[in-house]
XYZ file of C-alpha atoms in Angstrom:
738
model
C 34.049 -32.815 -26.387
C 32.502 -32.091 -29.805
C 31.780 -35.780 -30.369
C 29.977 -36.046 -27.039
C 27.871 -32.988 -27.830
C 26.972 -34.388 -31.236
C 25.968 -37.713 -29.686
C 23.567 -35.913 -27.327
C 21.867 -33.763 -29.971
C 19.026 -36.219 -30.488
C 17.954 -36.046 -26.815
C 18.589 -32.343 -26.209
C 16.268 -29.665 -27.528
C 18.923 -27.020 -26.868
C 21.826 -28.818 -28.582
C 19.575 -29.842 -31.475
C 18.835 -26.156 -32.107
C 22.561 -25.411 -32.663
C 24.155 -25.736 -36.071
C 27.425 -27.687 -36.295
C 29.632 -24.524 -36.446
C 27.933 -23.306 -33.267
C 28.483 -26.662 -31.584
C 32.134 -26.619 -32.616
C 32.665 -23.150 -31.157
C 30.791 -24.174 -28.023
C 32.970 -27.260 -27.579
C 36.132 -25.148 -27.777
C 34.921 -22.962 -24.880
C 33.901 -25.840 -22.590
C 35.798 -27.251 -19.595
C 35.161 -30.721 -18.109
C 33.746 -30.972 -14.573
C 32.929 -34.064 -12.490
C 30.863 -34.261 -9.297
C 29.721 -37.022 -6.965
C 26.159 -37.944 -5.982
C 24.594 -35.487 -3.450
C 27.274 -32.894 -4.221
C 25.942 -29.326 -4.574
C 26.982 -27.817 -7.873
C 25.609 -24.314 -7.193
C 23.560 -22.579 -4.507
C 20.816 -19.988 -4.764
C 22.366 -16.612 -4.040
C 25.830 -17.517 -5.392
C 27.363 -15.410 -8.140
C 26.261 -16.702 -11.543
C 29.530 -17.053 -13.464
C 29.177 -20.391 -15.339
C 26.632 -22.659 -17.000
C 26.819 -26.442 -17.288
C 25.885 -28.995 -19.936
C 25.151 -32.463 -18.534
C 27.066 -35.138 -20.432
C 26.247 -38.043 -18.085
C 24.231 -38.279 -14.860
C 21.314 -36.304 -13.465
C 20.958 -33.069 -11.471
C 18.067 -31.804 -9.305
C 16.989 -28.146 -9.392
C 15.655 -26.765 -6.104
C 14.117 -23.426 -5.130
C 13.618 -22.033 -1.646
C 10.153 -22.107 -0.157
C 8.827 -20.089 2.757
C 9.494 -21.609 6.147
C 10.659 -24.987 4.922
C 13.145 -27.065 2.983
C 14.060 -26.363 -0.623
C 11.559 -27.707 -3.126
C 12.598 -29.774 -6.168
C 11.162 -28.098 -9.262
C 12.981 -29.998 -11.986
C 15.653 -32.465 -13.057
C 18.406 -31.966 -15.626
C 19.645 -34.932 -17.628
C 22.142 -35.635 -20.432
C 22.231 -32.916 -23.090
C 20.359 -30.419 -20.912
C 21.696 -27.114 -19.591
C 21.667 -25.542 -16.115
C 23.004 -22.286 -14.727
C 22.149 -20.341 -17.861
C 19.531 -18.172 -16.110
C 21.819 -16.048 -13.922
C 24.477 -16.091 -16.635
C 22.004 -14.656 -19.148
C 20.122 -12.144 -16.991
C 22.928 -11.330 -14.547
C 22.791 -11.302 -10.745
C 22.810 -14.204 -8.303
C 21.792 -17.810 -8.795
C 18.008 -18.209 -8.560
C 18.096 -21.916 -7.681
C 20.220 -24.580 -6.030
C 21.476 -27.455 -8.193
C 22.477 -30.765 -6.599
C 23.758 -33.999 -8.173
C 21.352 -36.938 -7.960
C 24.022 -39.273 -9.333
C 27.695 -39.026 -10.143
C 27.875 -36.583 -13.052
C 30.154 -35.715 -15.942
C 29.579 -32.093 -16.986
C 30.860 -29.510 -19.433
C 31.282 -25.994 -18.029
C 31.055 -22.684 -19.948
C 32.399 -19.436 -18.462
C 30.632 -16.063 -18.639
C 33.168 -14.766 -21.185
C 32.727 -17.848 -23.361
C 28.955 -17.539 -23.124
C 29.069 -13.848 -24.088
C 31.369 -14.566 -27.052
C 29.000 -17.254 -28.315
C 25.914 -15.011 -28.094
C 27.639 -12.114 -29.816
C 28.868 -14.326 -32.643
C 25.510 -16.068 -33.154
C 22.505 -13.735 -32.531
C 20.021 -16.519 -33.269
C 21.555 -18.557 -30.459
C 20.881 -15.594 -28.169
C 17.194 -15.788 -29.047
C 17.018 -19.538 -28.387
C 18.822 -19.187 -25.072
C 16.453 -16.387 -24.060
C 13.482 -18.698 -24.713
C 15.069 -21.422 -22.601
C 15.805 -18.918 -19.829
C 12.248 -17.628 -19.951
C 10.856 -21.131 -19.522
C 13.160 -21.880 -16.581
C 12.466 -18.553 -14.891
C 8.738 -18.950 -15.207
C 8.867 -22.335 -13.522
C 11.209 -21.177 -10.759
C 8.932 -18.183 -10.071
C 5.781 -20.281 -10.265
C 6.927 -23.041 -7.895
C 6.962 -20.862 -4.727
C 3.559 -19.421 -5.667
C 2.118 -22.917 -6.073
C 3.559 -23.869 -2.698
C 1.969 -20.783 -1.122
C -1.439 -21.812 -2.484
C -1.392 -25.629 -2.403
C 1.385 -26.514 0.003
C 4.156 -29.020 -0.922
C 3.845 -30.556 -4.392
C 6.041 -33.392 -5.578
C 8.037 -33.131 -8.784
C 5.639 -35.315 -10.746
C 2.679 -33.051 -9.951
C 4.772 -29.987 -10.779
C 5.627 -31.441 -14.177
C 1.969 -32.212 -14.869
C 1.028 -28.680 -13.896
C 3.751 -27.199 -16.072
C 2.390 -29.110 -19.054
C -1.137 -27.789 -18.359
C -0.157 -24.151 -17.887
C -0.323 -21.444 -20.515
C 1.728 -18.322 -19.832
C 0.025 -14.970 -20.214
C 1.258 -11.376 -20.032
C -1.077 -8.421 -19.423
C -0.180 -4.804 -20.036
C -1.152 -2.155 -17.521
C -4.899 -1.466 -17.842
C -5.617 -4.613 -19.901
C -8.555 -6.887 -18.976
C -8.003 -10.440 -17.826
C -11.746 -11.126 -17.957
C -14.989 -9.154 -17.718
C -17.871 -9.350 -15.272
C -20.576 -11.702 -16.614
C -18.315 -13.676 -18.957
C -18.342 -17.504 -18.779
C -15.431 -18.957 -16.814
C -12.994 -21.214 -18.642
C -9.756 -20.913 -16.628
C -8.173 -19.985 -13.307
C -5.024 -17.885 -13.025
C -2.064 -17.644 -10.686
C -0.370 -14.263 -10.419
C 3.381 -14.731 -10.893
C 4.379 -11.072 -11.212
C 2.692 -7.689 -11.299
C -0.653 -6.659 -9.812
C -4.315 -7.201 -10.715
C -7.463 -5.444 -9.539
C -10.972 -6.900 -9.177
C -13.917 -4.524 -9.560
C -17.663 -4.568 -10.159
C -19.875 -2.112 -11.986
C -22.401 -0.272 -9.805
C -24.842 2.571 -10.522
C -22.209 4.910 -9.075
C -19.444 3.549 -11.268
C -16.669 1.052 -10.641
C -16.282 -0.333 -7.129
C -12.886 -1.867 -6.365
C -13.142 -5.155 -4.488
C -9.520 -6.212 -4.143
C -6.018 -6.107 -5.530
C -4.023 -9.277 -6.080
C -0.260 -9.711 -6.217
C 2.176 -12.598 -6.759
C 1.108 -15.877 -5.203
C -2.650 -15.262 -5.396
C -5.181 -17.233 -7.419
C -7.776 -15.466 -9.551
C -10.935 -16.721 -11.233
C -11.185 -20.067 -9.454
C -14.603 -19.384 -7.888
C -16.625 -19.090 -11.094
C -14.653 -21.944 -12.615
C -15.508 -24.399 -9.835
C -19.090 -23.238 -9.285
C -19.887 -23.222 -12.992
C -21.131 -19.633 -12.854
C -20.112 -16.541 -14.763
C -17.442 -14.084 -13.708
C -18.673 -12.074 -10.713
C -16.229 -9.211 -11.288
C -13.981 -7.669 -13.894
C -10.279 -8.286 -13.317
C -7.598 -6.216 -15.024
C -3.912 -5.394 -14.691
C -3.028 -2.376 -12.578
C 0.543 -2.795 -13.814
C 2.235 -5.180 -16.217
C 1.537 -8.690 -14.946
C 2.679 -12.243 -15.637
C 0.119 -15.019 -15.128
C -0.051 -18.776 -15.248
C -3.341 -19.807 -16.905
C -4.836 -23.145 -15.909
C -7.815 -24.260 -17.993
C -10.819 -25.886 -16.337
C -9.828 -29.363 -17.514
C -6.335 -28.870 -16.119
C -7.683 -27.772 -12.733
C -10.003 -30.772 -12.661
C -7.083 -33.085 -13.432
C -5.031 -31.433 -10.681
C -7.814 -32.016 -8.149
C -8.312 -35.632 -9.323
C -4.590 -36.271 -9.120
C -4.077 -34.263 -5.934
C -7.391 -34.081 -3.941
C -5.728 -32.166 -1.119
C -5.538 -29.162 -3.484
C -9.279 -28.670 -3.037
C -8.845 -27.614 0.603
C -6.771 -24.450 -0.003
C -8.940 -23.595 -3.025
C -12.044 -23.899 -0.833
C -10.489 -21.565 1.717
C -9.816 -19.014 -0.995
C -13.419 -19.213 -2.205
C -14.890 -18.884 1.301
C -12.669 -15.893 2.010
C -13.748 -14.239 -1.239
C -17.439 -14.851 -0.485
C -17.115 -13.365 2.995
C -15.380 -10.289 1.653
C -17.927 -9.872 -1.141
C -20.624 -9.458 1.494
C -18.702 -6.541 3.018
C -16.804 -4.876 0.158
C -15.404 -2.170 2.386
C -13.280 -4.800 4.119
C -11.242 -5.429 0.971
C -7.751 -4.072 1.605
C -5.808 -2.414 -1.159
C -2.594 -4.247 -1.868
C 0.645 -3.031 -0.376
C 2.945 -1.430 -2.905
C 5.939 -3.514 -3.906
C 7.190 -1.292 -6.710
C 7.367 2.486 -6.301
C 8.129 4.555 -9.385
C 9.490 8.104 -9.069
C 8.811 10.429 -12.011
C 9.922 14.099 -12.137
C 7.175 16.622 -12.811
C 9.512 19.118 -14.431
C 13.123 19.866 -15.311
C 15.567 20.396 -12.513
C 13.848 18.160 -9.942
C 16.585 16.527 -7.781
C 15.056 13.093 -8.294
C 18.241 11.255 -7.351
C 18.334 13.031 -3.971
C 14.698 12.128 -3.342
C 15.352 8.508 -4.314
C 18.322 8.272 -1.935
C 16.365 9.826 0.924
C 13.452 7.471 0.324
C 15.722 4.421 0.113
C 17.351 5.195 3.466
C 13.956 5.217 5.153
C 12.457 2.287 3.210
C 15.244 0.084 4.553
C 13.492 0.226 7.952
C 10.545 -1.681 6.471
C 12.224 -4.374 4.395
C 14.853 -4.983 1.762
C 14.837 -2.252 -0.872
C 16.530 -1.811 -4.242
C 16.853 1.358 -6.311
C 16.856 0.908 -10.085
C 17.918 3.592 -12.545
C 18.624 3.252 -16.249
C 22.338 3.691 -15.493
C 22.658 1.073 -12.773
C 20.569 -1.403 -14.786
C 22.976 -1.002 -17.712
C 25.865 -1.527 -15.313
C 24.339 -4.596 -13.648
C 23.625 -6.259 -16.988
C 26.939 -5.114 -18.469
C 25.322 -3.796 -21.618
C 25.082 -0.158 -22.653
C 21.497 1.148 -22.981
C 19.873 -2.208 -22.253
C 17.504 -0.324 -19.940
C 16.169 1.515 -23.007
C 15.585 -1.645 -25.067
C 12.039 -2.365 -26.203
C 10.400 -5.502 -27.577
C 10.991 -7.444 -29.800
C 14.758 -7.119 -29.210
C 16.148 -10.390 -27.828
C 17.669 -8.536 -24.883
C 14.198 -7.262 -23.975
C 13.421 -10.702 -22.499
C 16.693 -10.592 -20.607
C 15.855 -7.159 -19.163
C 12.234 -8.031 -18.326
C 13.157 -11.234 -16.526
C 16.011 -9.576 -14.655
C 13.589 -6.927 -13.382
C 11.029 -9.571 -12.409
C 13.760 -11.412 -10.537
C 14.689 -8.230 -8.642
C 11.043 -7.691 -7.721
C 10.777 -11.276 -6.474
C 13.935 -10.883 -4.378
C 13.376 -7.511 -2.702
C 10.462 -6.326 -0.552
C 10.529 -2.948 -2.303
C 11.869 -1.940 -5.689
C 12.101 1.798 -6.384
C 12.192 2.706 -10.076
C 13.781 6.097 -10.752
C 12.679 7.491 -14.122
C 14.971 9.386 -16.467
C 14.825 13.212 -16.521
C 12.949 13.000 -19.837
C 10.443 10.536 -21.313
C 12.369 7.500 -22.521
C 11.665 3.761 -22.916
C 13.065 3.357 -19.386
C 10.689 6.008 -18.022
C 7.827 4.255 -19.792
C 8.861 0.973 -18.188
C 9.035 2.638 -14.756
C 5.446 3.813 -15.156
C 4.221 0.417 -16.382
C 5.887 -1.357 -13.431
C 4.411 0.945 -10.779
C 2.241 -0.335 -7.970
C 2.488 3.233 -6.682
C 3.408 6.084 -9.012
C 4.986 9.094 -7.289
C 5.305 12.383 -9.142
C 8.030 14.563 -7.625
C 7.962 18.335 -8.082
C 9.663 21.491 -6.872
C 6.883 23.254 -4.951
C 8.084 26.672 -6.125
C 7.935 25.814 -9.820
C 5.037 26.168 -12.253
C 2.259 23.735 -11.216
C 1.115 23.246 -14.822
C 1.872 19.645 -15.936
C 5.001 19.689 -18.083
C 6.304 17.521 -20.887
C 7.147 14.643 -18.530
C 3.599 14.421 -17.179
C 1.683 14.865 -20.411
C 2.053 11.215 -21.510
C 0.505 10.149 -18.183
C -2.784 11.920 -18.917
C -4.034 9.176 -21.239
C -1.857 6.357 -19.987
C -4.603 4.375 -18.250
C -8.366 4.380 -18.316
C -9.398 6.741 -15.545
C -10.327 4.065 -13.027
C -7.469 1.714 -13.883
C -4.461 3.706 -12.815
C -2.149 2.513 -10.040
C -2.167 4.462 -6.820
C -0.726 7.916 -7.523
C 0.827 10.460 -5.186
C 2.491 13.851 -5.474
C 5.610 14.805 -3.528
C 6.219 18.541 -3.281
C 9.764 19.511 -2.352
C 9.542 22.474 0.014
C 12.087 25.181 0.695
C 9.913 27.710 2.547
C 8.779 27.808 6.167
C 5.274 26.658 5.265
C 3.741 25.065 2.157
C 1.515 27.346 0.094
C -0.418 27.053 -3.154
C -0.766 23.269 -3.022
C -4.323 23.428 -4.351
C -3.022 24.607 -7.748
C -0.886 21.468 -8.018
C -3.753 19.191 -7.056
C -6.276 20.840 -9.380
C -4.106 20.021 -12.395
C -3.697 16.320 -11.585
C -5.620 13.197 -10.617
C -3.810 11.928 -7.532
C -4.852 10.270 -4.304
C -2.334 11.646 -1.797
C 0.222 14.413 -1.596
C 3.201 14.863 0.701
C 5.316 17.869 1.628
C 8.997 16.975 1.957
C 11.878 19.239 2.968
C 15.241 18.463 1.426
C 17.492 16.902 4.027
C 14.656 16.239 6.487
C 15.006 12.656 7.692
C 11.646 12.939 9.482
C 9.859 13.923 6.262
C 11.467 11.108 4.279
C 10.675 8.631 7.056
C 7.011 9.700 6.943
C 7.007 9.385 3.155
C 8.530 5.899 3.332
C 6.003 4.733 5.915
C 3.150 6.070 3.812
C 4.321 4.536 0.530
C 5.183 1.175 2.114
C 1.850 0.747 3.919
C 3.328 1.362 7.376
C 1.917 4.810 8.144
C 0.360 5.512 11.531
C -2.951 7.359 11.417
C -4.339 9.072 14.515
C -8.103 9.646 14.800
C -9.400 11.999 17.500
C -13.068 11.901 18.434
C -15.399 14.687 19.468
C -16.388 15.336 23.050
C -16.195 19.014 23.929
C -13.762 19.841 26.725
C -13.083 16.130 27.231
C -11.296 16.328 23.889
C -8.361 17.952 25.690
C -7.478 14.391 26.703
C -6.209 14.041 23.121
C -3.298 16.279 24.137
C -2.233 13.671 26.675
C -2.517 10.897 24.092
C -0.290 12.814 21.669
C 2.212 13.417 24.465
C 2.288 9.678 25.199
C 2.882 8.887 21.516
C 5.714 11.419 21.425
C 7.366 9.911 24.511
C 7.177 6.427 23.023
C 8.571 7.678 19.675
C 5.491 6.538 17.772
C 5.206 8.660 14.626
C 1.931 10.221 13.521
C 1.814 10.252 9.734
C -1.782 11.356 9.148
C -4.418 12.829 11.444
C -8.144 13.364 11.374
C -11.090 13.769 13.632
C -14.427 15.198 14.518
C -15.370 18.365 16.411
C -12.852 19.036 19.235
C -10.783 16.105 17.980
C -10.595 17.736 14.551
C -9.381 21.009 16.091
C -6.506 19.335 17.926
C -5.706 17.213 14.859
C -5.630 20.381 12.730
C -3.131 22.005 15.091
C -0.956 18.888 15.052
C -1.057 18.772 11.247
C 0.571 22.214 11.214
C 3.677 20.618 12.688
C 3.087 21.553 16.357
C 3.923 19.243 19.250
C 1.599 18.439 22.159
C 3.056 21.117 24.450
C 2.588 23.900 21.891
C -0.929 22.718 21.022
C -1.854 22.766 24.712
C -0.413 26.256 25.127
C -2.466 27.569 22.220
C -5.648 25.825 23.343
C -5.251 27.151 26.895
C -5.025 30.665 25.490
C -8.634 30.416 24.311
C -10.158 27.776 26.623
C -13.318 28.961 28.369
C -13.753 32.026 26.162
C -16.027 30.421 23.580
C -19.476 31.075 25.006
C -21.165 34.154 23.477
C -24.855 33.578 24.235
C -27.482 35.145 22.035
C -31.251 35.002 21.545
C -31.801 31.356 20.483
C -33.490 31.979 17.134
C -31.003 29.608 15.436
C -28.607 28.609 18.204
C -27.765 29.420 21.802
C -24.352 30.835 20.834
C -23.656 33.493 18.234
C -20.369 31.821 17.220
C -18.512 35.127 16.826
C -15.957 34.317 19.543
C -15.238 30.894 18.096
C -14.803 32.444 14.660
C -12.258 34.861 16.089
C -10.388 32.075 17.839
C -10.210 30.033 14.645
C -8.868 32.987 12.690
C -6.167 33.450 15.334
C -5.275 29.737 15.464
C -5.486 28.818 11.794
C -5.482 32.045 9.778
C -6.124 31.522 6.061
C -4.260 28.204 5.968
C -5.599 25.510 3.614
C -5.798 21.820 4.462
C -3.717 20.977 1.384
C -0.860 23.102 2.787
C -0.568 21.258 6.094
C 2.649 19.346 6.718
C 0.752 16.201 7.717
C -2.221 14.777 5.759
C -5.413 15.781 7.569
C -9.192 15.443 7.389
C -12.174 16.568 9.431
C -15.691 15.148 9.452
C -18.939 17.123 9.510
C -22.577 16.229 8.862
C -24.534 17.558 5.897
C -27.814 18.337 7.603
C -29.480 19.144 4.272
C -28.686 15.773 2.669
C -28.293 13.625 5.810
C -24.819 12.423 4.860
C -21.239 12.534 6.032
C -18.834 15.157 4.687
C -15.084 14.517 4.802
C -13.087 17.739 4.543
C -9.732 17.046 2.920
C -9.248 20.330 1.111
C -10.166 23.996 1.392
C -9.767 26.419 4.259
C -8.859 24.661 7.491
C -10.802 27.076 9.708
C -13.977 26.572 7.665
C -13.714 22.777 7.885
C -13.189 22.882 11.657
C -16.023 25.350 12.152
C -18.360 22.947 10.313
C -17.061 19.904 12.190
C -17.903 21.384 15.620
C -21.218 23.138 14.838
C -23.470 21.364 17.315
C -27.116 21.865 16.260
C -28.893 24.247 18.589
C -25.651 25.367 20.212
C -23.766 26.904 17.265
C -25.177 28.191 13.962
C -24.584 25.686 11.151
C -21.868 26.255 8.572
C -22.767 26.618 4.925
C -21.475 24.716 1.895
C -23.204 26.087 -1.160
C -26.859 25.923 -0.206
C -26.319 22.986 2.179
C -26.019 23.321 5.941
C -23.180 21.542 7.735
C -23.186 20.684 11.429
C -21.102 18.722 13.922
C -19.618 15.507 12.543
C -20.464 13.767 15.801
C -24.039 13.329 14.642
C -22.943 10.757 12.092
C -19.327 9.742 12.847
C -17.855 10.850 16.140
C -14.691 8.708 15.887
C -14.034 8.350 12.123
C -11.579 5.446 12.215
C -13.211 4.068 9.064
C -12.432 7.273 7.172
C -8.789 7.071 8.233
C -8.595 3.428 7.158
C -10.030 4.238 3.732
C -7.849 7.314 3.173
C -4.795 5.318 4.136
C -5.500 2.799 1.368
C -6.231 0.011 3.836
C -2.607 -0.257 5.022
C -0.709 0.894 8.076
C -1.993 1.285 11.616
C -4.913 3.320 12.906
C -5.035 4.609 16.479
C -8.453 5.973 17.469
C -9.211 7.945 20.616
C -12.778 8.092 21.929
C -13.561 10.652 24.655
C -17.349 10.351 24.389
C -18.908 8.557 27.327
C -21.122 5.513 26.888
C -23.030 6.565 30.013
C -23.543 10.267 30.666
C -26.103 12.802 32.039
C -27.818 10.645 34.665
C -31.112 12.001 35.982
C -31.767 12.877 39.663
C -34.844 11.354 41.323
C -36.248 14.862 41.803
C -36.125 15.548 38.060
C -39.579 15.296 36.438
C -40.894 15.574 32.908
C -42.523 18.886 33.820
C -39.913 21.510 34.558
C -40.089 25.315 34.563
C -36.907 27.018 33.481
C -38.016 30.208 35.253
C -38.395 28.301 38.520
C -34.942 26.773 38.137
C -33.467 30.210 37.475
C -35.157 31.634 40.616
C -33.901 28.734 42.694
C -30.351 29.228 41.487
C -30.479 32.953 42.270
C -31.922 32.331 45.734
C -29.298 30.710 47.986
C -32.009 29.479 50.373
C -33.973 27.604 47.716
C -33.499 23.940 46.855
C -31.604 23.500 43.595
C -32.910 20.790 41.304
C -29.880 18.977 39.839
C -30.635 18.937 36.108
C -28.300 18.950 33.108
C -28.014 22.276 31.289
C -29.413 22.801 27.830
C -25.912 22.948 26.306
C -25.021 19.571 27.775
C -28.336 18.064 26.673
C -27.971 19.318 23.111
C -24.362 18.158 22.951
C -25.255 14.677 24.215
C -28.257 14.401 21.908
C -26.076 15.329 18.935
C -23.600 12.483 19.412
C -25.690 9.712 20.972
C -26.574 8.188 17.591
C -22.944 8.130 16.546
C -21.923 6.531 19.864
C -24.470 3.757 19.334
C -22.959 3.012 15.920
C -19.354 2.777 17.136
C -19.094 -1.018 17.303
C -18.178 -1.473 13.647
C -16.000 1.661 13.638
C -13.909 0.206 16.463
C -12.979 -2.740 14.254
C -11.338 -0.319 11.838
C -8.746 0.708 14.433
C -5.663 -1.282 15.417
C -5.663 0.464 18.791
C -8.905 1.919 20.132
C -8.513 4.053 23.263
C -11.828 4.466 25.040
C -10.987 7.027 27.747
C -13.307 7.284 30.795
C -13.575 11.003 31.601
C -16.916 11.276 33.401
C -15.518 13.542 36.117
C -15.471 16.427 33.631
C -18.459 17.975 31.921
C -18.614 18.509 28.184
C -18.279 22.292 28.514
C -15.632 22.365 31.264
C -13.054 24.027 29.005
C -11.163 25.697 31.843
C -9.969 22.251 33.049
C -7.652 21.804 30.069
C -4.534 20.979 32.073
C -6.233 18.411 34.300
C -8.007 16.718 31.388
C -4.813 16.570 29.294
C -2.909 15.050 32.212
C -5.625 12.444 32.741
C -5.591 11.611 29.038
C -1.864 10.929 29.259
C -2.288 8.719 32.333
C -5.055 6.693 30.710
C -3.250 6.268 27.379
C 0.414 5.625 28.159
C 0.146 1.988 29.306
C -2.300 0.782 26.622
C -0.101 2.369 23.953
C 3.012 0.800 25.450
C 1.322 -2.612 25.521
C 0.192 -2.187 21.903
C 3.779 -1.411 20.891
C 5.034 -4.560 22.599
C 2.357 -6.619 20.867
C 3.172 -5.092 17.470
C 6.876 -5.813 17.913
C 6.144 -9.389 18.961
C 3.982 -9.884 15.868
C 6.730 -8.575 13.604
C 9.301 -10.957 15.061
């Protein structure tokens, strides 16, 4: 065997790198293997327990591609090695290897491989470089297929020769807006973000994950970079210089078609930046806020629920050490040779599983640092009853990224009491985008958390419409019957009130009972110096319904929309006293006195956004489903033929008091003011509707806006109108998933 290895040294880069003592020891560990043409030597997914050196013959290396046959990504000839990837990094085979001809091979077991690496550390380094090259190609091939379609082996080899491999650390620039373009990039691992500078600061355009191309537009058009692109988390990229891309297109003209589609899609989205979705999280990193946090329990609860949305893997420093059969390999940092082994093993796990959950150590360690750097979504977990001041574990995070370059961050507060309290103190001390209240052992809470983190949350938006808003109760009842979860709620005016009650953890029956307790008792007329109603009764009702509760302390994420009359802009209430936000959201001008925010006056949100589906879409990070319910009527308040432009209120009053007088059918001032307040928002609903996955436009003309005593009838009608459309939407969603 030694003689055969020596004879192949001249044509094998790997064997040529081994000194004669290493070759001698290698030969002693090898076993001879023979296979016939077309025989499969190993399959992707098999246990990786041996590597092979080709003595005679040729092998083909194939990787799986989406929805089709395996794709040949390489050939292995005499003197070359195969099977070393899974043997070096652990886990299953990443590729299938099949004999092209009859082959004579030498086989090395895992134990023999380990003995060789331990005896010769320099060999370990050379093998790691070989593994890295193979892994990069095997990871790149499916991404190339996703972009360009099938590529033959010759084109793949040409591309491999053109490509330069690049690694970006979290927060590091790939290129800057305005720079000349000299290359295009394919994301192989990690996540990038594209953003532009505006007078108001950075505006995020998109996030790109594995399989997406970046920078091709400016390269092909000859312009400068239209945006800055940087790494949200550690990322691996394949860099293709302009000359290489030109050669690819010359050699493979069909490649221009998918590239053109990418460019057109980018141009369309640039013209409407709000349509850019944020990328779904693939890696979720859990970091404890303080000592004593039961992070392992949280990780297990999250994993059980994540399994409903795709394959999921939990990684801890302990189970990584166990999987790679090396003590403290999870804590290894560059430039240790095993660092490459660890990094590529983690990349392989991320490529294999839909979700990877990284569980940090209880204290800041190299593994914890790696968890943070690998996070698409960083989740800080805290005991809600502990000190909200950031502790030693969180302090390194403060300066970890530039302010605008952090991954999405959330806070999970573990609750033991009946109701959350004091959440605002936790939020004031941190820069996070979402927070969640989770009770230990609550499957429902963990399921909601998993849906939210995985981009599968269901948001319910309830529009304003006075008494017609009681139809929302029927919609919620229908969702409950069909077991459709509601993970976040928001709304305007009456819709905001019902959403606020639901966010407290109440079901539709209890919300209806509480609303019925106060329905019809809202009208306390006063001299109309500012408004027709004094608002004292409504204030009392809100105190009874919501007390001093803060929005941050609600079990379910919530928002309400009002209109800043002073500045003519929308206000989204996502914090502060719940009663105050709701009072502002329903303050119809002329009917109720406006609410005050500093020196600004806030009125009903229906003036500017009566069904805020767009707000829900934005607050949900662009993922999940949005159900919007519209109870405003496109046609309302028709005029009688006897109604003229000259009308005496005193005459109408006398006619109403005199049973023998003719009554002129005219809408009341409350109805007119209410309709006038929302008509502009109704006219602007077309675009808002596109932000909802299910838009329920409920016809409720038989009830007037102020017919609050009809709560039961309106709720029942809402249920009847909603149940079938929701059921049909569920069937459609299930069909799409399958």
